[in-house]
Amino acid sequence: MDAIIIGFMGSGKTTVTQLLAEKLNVKFMDLDSMIVQHLGQSISDFFKSNSEEEFRAVETEVLKQSVNLKGILATGGGTPIYNVDVIKDMDLPVFLLDAKDETIKSRLNQDTGRPLVNQLGLDGIIDLKHQRDAIYNELSNHIIFTDDKTPLEVANQILEILRR
């Protein structure tokens, strides 16, 4: 694997990672999609009959399997929180995509496809982001602020760092 992209929901991980993989001519890997493929069902369907603990075990297994694949990996927002040692052991560049609270709220405001947003509300989501920030920062080699930047600008900034 060439790099890992982490960050809170709404930070732009999936879009930026797709663009970055395209520019590097490597495989785009989205951990949530890899988990869906591994499970043979959607994550929301999995949660209907399984616990978060069971989900995190699958997530860790799929994350560990991905280390030998060539490409750029976008994790889920919670992945780093439950896999600190796994990510550290990968010894890869880790990019944190971060954004101000107001930016996250604005990006998630119209997104009805995120169960956690519906469950916690926007203020609860921001509280969760604050709880996760320390671990995100601990794991990242590079922090890229995505406020007022297009996904392409963010991808180009990461590309510049990777080519150093």
mmCIF file of C-alpha atoms in Angstrom:
data_model
loop_
_atom_site.group_PDB
_atom_site.id
_atom_site.type_symbol
_atom_site.label_atom_id
_atom_site.label_comp_id
_atom_site.label_asym_id
_atom_site.label_seq_id
_atom_site.Cartn_x
_atom_site.Cartn_y
_atom_site.Cartn_z
ATOM 1 C CA MET A 1 0.000 0.000 0.000
ATOM 2 C CA ASP A 2 1.226 3.497 -0.814
ATOM 3 C CA ALA A 3 -0.660 5.560 1.781
ATOM 4 C CA ILE A 4 -3.631 5.597 4.125
ATOM 5 C CA ILE A 5 -6.167 8.426 4.223
ATOM 6 C CA ILE A 6 -7.974 8.907 7.527
ATOM 7 C CA GLY A 7 -10.371 11.516 8.861
ATOM 8 C CA PHE A 8 -13.820 12.162 10.198
ATOM 9 C CA MET A 9 -16.932 11.689 8.072
ATOM 10 C CA GLY A 10 -17.415 14.581 5.708
ATOM 11 C CA SER A 11 -13.688 15.312 5.487
ATOM 12 C CA GLY A 12 -13.505 14.114 1.881
ATOM 13 C CA LYS A 13 -11.620 10.825 2.316
ATOM 14 C CA THR A 14 -13.359 8.816 -0.392
ATOM 15 C CA THR A 15 -13.396 11.520 -3.071
ATOM 16 C CA VAL A 16 -9.806 12.612 -2.444
ATOM 17 C CA THR A 17 -8.526 9.029 -2.325
ATOM 18 C CA GLN A 18 -10.218 8.237 -5.658
ATOM 19 C CA LEU A 19 -8.560 11.258 -7.274
ATOM 20 C CA LEU A 20 -5.191 10.488 -5.711
ATOM 21 C CA ALA A 21 -5.239 6.857 -6.830
ATOM 22 C CA GLU A 22 -6.127 7.994 -10.333
ATOM 23 C CA LYS A 23 -3.222 10.459 -10.415
ATOM 24 C CA LEU A 24 -0.780 7.829 -9.119
ATOM 25 C CA ASN A 25 -2.221 5.174 -11.421
ATOM 26 C CA VAL A 26 -2.746 2.790 -8.491
ATOM 27 C CA LYS A 27 -5.784 1.039 -7.090
ATOM 28 C CA PHE A 28 -8.328 3.017 -5.082
ATOM 29 C CA MET A 29 -9.343 1.089 -1.981
ATOM 30 C CA ASP A 30 -12.236 2.075 0.234
ATOM 31 C CA LEU A 31 -12.198 0.049 3.445
ATOM 32 C CA ASP A 32 -15.982 0.215 3.873
ATOM 33 C CA SER A 33 -16.473 -1.172 0.354
ATOM 34 C CA MET A 34 -13.934 -3.904 1.050
ATOM 35 C CA ILE A 35 -15.842 -4.804 4.225
ATOM 36 C CA VAL A 36 -19.134 -4.967 2.299
ATOM 37 C CA GLN A 37 -17.492 -7.291 -0.214
ATOM 38 C CA HIS A 38 -16.054 -9.436 2.609
ATOM 39 C CA LEU A 39 -19.421 -9.639 4.403
ATOM 40 C CA GLY A 40 -21.532 -10.129 1.299
ATOM 41 C CA GLN A 41 -24.004 -7.593 2.663
ATOM 42 C CA SER A 42 -24.202 -3.890 3.435
ATOM 43 C CA ILE A 43 -22.773 -2.596 6.687
ATOM 44 C CA SER A 44 -26.218 -1.389 7.781
ATOM 45 C CA ASP A 45 -27.649 -4.884 7.137
ATOM 46 C CA PHE A 46 -24.769 -6.413 9.114
ATOM 47 C CA PHE A 47 -25.581 -4.137 12.065
ATOM 48 C CA LYS A 48 -29.211 -5.330 12.090
ATOM 49 C CA SER A 49 -28.120 -8.691 13.479
ATOM 50 C CA ASN A 50 -24.583 -8.060 14.751
ATOM 51 C CA SER A 51 -22.894 -5.832 17.314
ATOM 52 C CA GLU A 52 -20.418 -3.023 16.778
ATOM 53 C CA GLU A 53 -17.791 -5.252 18.400
ATOM 54 C CA GLU A 54 -18.396 -7.897 15.711
ATOM 55 C CA PHE A 55 -18.182 -5.230 13.014
ATOM 56 C CA ARG A 56 -14.908 -3.879 14.384
ATOM 57 C CA ALA A 57 -13.425 -7.409 14.364
ATOM 58 C CA VAL A 58 -14.288 -7.758 10.668
ATOM 59 C CA GLU A 59 -12.983 -4.256 9.988
ATOM 60 C CA THR A 60 -9.644 -5.088 11.632
ATOM 61 C CA GLU A 61 -9.355 -8.336 9.678
ATOM 62 C CA VAL A 62 -10.000 -6.609 6.341
ATOM 63 C CA LEU A 63 -7.627 -3.747 7.261
ATOM 64 C CA LYS A 64 -4.823 -6.212 8.026
ATOM 65 C CA GLN A 65 -5.438 -8.012 4.727
ATOM 66 C CA SER A 66 -5.168 -4.736 2.812
ATOM 67 C CA VAL A 67 -1.598 -3.967 3.888
ATOM 68 C CA ASN A 68 -0.069 -6.095 1.114
ATOM 69 C CA LEU A 69 -2.229 -4.602 -1.625
ATOM 70 C CA LYS A 70 -0.882 -1.886 -3.910
ATOM 71 C CA GLY A 71 -2.847 1.338 -3.821
ATOM 72 C CA ILE A 72 -4.258 4.122 -1.661
ATOM 73 C CA LEU A 73 -6.646 3.226 1.166
ATOM 74 C CA ALA A 74 -9.458 5.402 2.533
ATOM 75 C CA THR A 75 -10.563 4.153 5.947
ATOM 76 C CA GLY A 76 -13.906 4.580 7.617
ATOM 77 C CA GLY A 77 -14.084 7.427 10.136
ATOM 78 C CA GLY A 78 -14.038 5.039 13.104
ATOM 79 C CA THR A 79 -11.367 2.699 11.757
ATOM 80 C CA PRO A 80 -8.362 4.526 13.245
ATOM 81 C CA ILE A 81 -10.000 4.703 16.671
ATOM 82 C CA TYR A 82 -10.276 0.926 16.924
ATOM 83 C CA ASN A 83 -7.084 0.046 15.031
ATOM 84 C CA VAL A 84 -4.350 2.339 16.356
ATOM 85 C CA ASP A 85 -1.713 -0.402 16.618
ATOM 86 C CA VAL A 86 -2.646 -1.992 13.286
ATOM 87 C CA ILE A 87 -2.226 1.321 11.460
ATOM 88 C CA LYS A 88 1.025 2.144 13.277
ATOM 89 C CA ASP A 89 2.412 -1.299 12.410
ATOM 90 C CA MET A 90 1.696 -0.727 8.706
ATOM 91 C CA ASP A 91 4.543 1.816 8.642
ATOM 92 C CA LEU A 92 2.981 3.800 5.798
ATOM 93 C CA PRO A 93 2.350 7.499 5.268
ATOM 94 C CA VAL A 94 -0.925 8.391 6.967
ATOM 95 C CA PHE A 95 -2.723 11.528 5.827
ATOM 96 C CA LEU A 96 -5.387 13.063 8.041
ATOM 97 C CA LEU A 97 -8.022 15.045 6.175
ATOM 98 C CA ASP A 98 -9.408 17.526 8.662
ATOM 99 C CA ALA A 99 -11.979 20.297 8.515
ATOM 100 C CA LYS A 100 -13.494 22.865 10.850
ATOM 101 C CA ASP A 101 -16.681 21.939 12.685
ATOM 102 C CA GLU A 102 -18.737 24.324 10.564
ATOM 103 C CA THR A 103 -17.424 22.713 7.364
ATOM 104 C CA ILE A 104 -18.269 19.200 8.594
ATOM 105 C CA LYS A 105 -21.771 20.335 9.598
ATOM 106 C CA SER A 106 -22.318 21.964 6.233
ATOM 107 C CA ARG A 107 -21.141 18.881 4.323
ATOM 108 C CA LEU A 108 -23.245 16.481 6.394
ATOM 109 C CA ASN A 109 -26.356 18.643 6.699
ATOM 110 C CA GLN A 110 -28.049 17.269 3.576
ATOM 111 C CA ASP A 111 -26.566 13.759 3.805
ATOM 112 C CA THR A 112 -29.394 11.466 4.880
ATOM 113 C CA GLY A 113 -27.458 8.287 4.070
ATOM 114 C CA ARG A 114 -25.369 8.291 7.231
ATOM 115 C CA PRO A 115 -27.109 6.478 10.098
ATOM 116 C CA LEU A 116 -24.766 7.983 12.695
ATOM 117 C CA VAL A 117 -25.723 11.518 11.629
ATOM 118 C CA ASN A 118 -29.400 10.620 11.912
ATOM 119 C CA GLN A 119 -28.802 9.009 15.312
ATOM 120 C CA LEU A 120 -26.586 11.690 16.916
ATOM 121 C CA GLY A 121 -27.624 14.849 15.078
ATOM 122 C CA LEU A 122 -25.094 17.379 13.839
ATOM 123 C CA ASP A 123 -24.067 18.615 17.314
ATOM 124 C CA GLY A 124 -23.572 15.028 18.490
ATOM 125 C CA ILE A 125 -21.482 14.323 15.392
ATOM 126 C CA ILE A 126 -19.210 17.264 16.195
ATOM 127 C CA ASP A 127 -18.822 15.987 19.780
ATOM 128 C CA LEU A 128 -17.791 12.611 18.344
ATOM 129 C CA LYS A 129 -15.287 14.313 16.043
ATOM 130 C CA HIS A 130 -13.718 16.069 19.023
ATOM 131 C CA GLN A 131 -13.453 12.735 20.868
ATOM 132 C CA ARG A 132 -11.615 11.223 17.898
ATOM 133 C CA ASP A 133 -9.335 14.143 17.028
ATOM 134 C CA ALA A 134 -6.473 13.167 19.371
ATOM 135 C CA ILE A 135 -6.160 9.678 17.884
ATOM 136 C CA TYR A 136 -6.431 10.991 14.323
ATOM 137 C CA ASN A 137 -3.608 13.419 15.088
ATOM 138 C CA GLU A 138 -1.495 10.762 16.804
ATOM 139 C CA LEU A 139 -1.670 8.439 13.802
ATOM 140 C CA SER A 140 -1.123 10.964 11.018
ATOM 141 C CA ASN A 141 2.202 11.900 9.467
ATOM 142 C CA HIS A 142 0.552 14.743 7.557
ATOM 143 C CA ILE A 143 -2.539 16.816 8.298
ATOM 144 C CA ILE A 144 -4.344 18.360 5.341
ATOM 145 C CA PHE A 145 -7.085 20.887 6.059
ATOM 146 C CA THR A 146 -9.821 20.526 3.464
ATOM 147 C CA ASP A 147 -11.783 23.686 4.264
ATOM 148 C CA ASP A 148 -12.080 25.946 1.216
ATOM 149 C CA LYS A 149 -10.223 23.446 -0.993
ATOM 150 C CA THR A 150 -11.572 21.310 -3.793
ATOM 151 C CA PRO A 151 -10.968 17.566 -3.589
ATOM 152 C CA LEU A 152 -8.550 17.947 -6.522
ATOM 153 C CA GLU A 153 -6.527 20.577 -4.642
ATOM 154 C CA VAL A 154 -6.327 18.268 -1.620
ATOM 155 C CA ALA A 155 -5.287 15.300 -3.793
ATOM 156 C CA ASN A 156 -2.586 17.432 -5.449
ATOM 157 C CA GLN A 157 -1.293 18.539 -2.041
ATOM 158 C CA ILE A 158 -0.979 14.897 -0.924
ATOM 159 C CA LEU A 159 0.624 13.965 -4.250
ATOM 160 C CA GLU A 160 3.235 16.663 -3.749
ATOM 161 C CA ILE A 161 4.107 15.257 -0.314
ATOM 162 C CA LEU A 162 4.263 11.665 -1.569
ATOM 163 C CA ARG A 163 6.659 12.647 -4.365
ATOM 164 C CA ARG A 164 9.167 14.277 -1.999
#
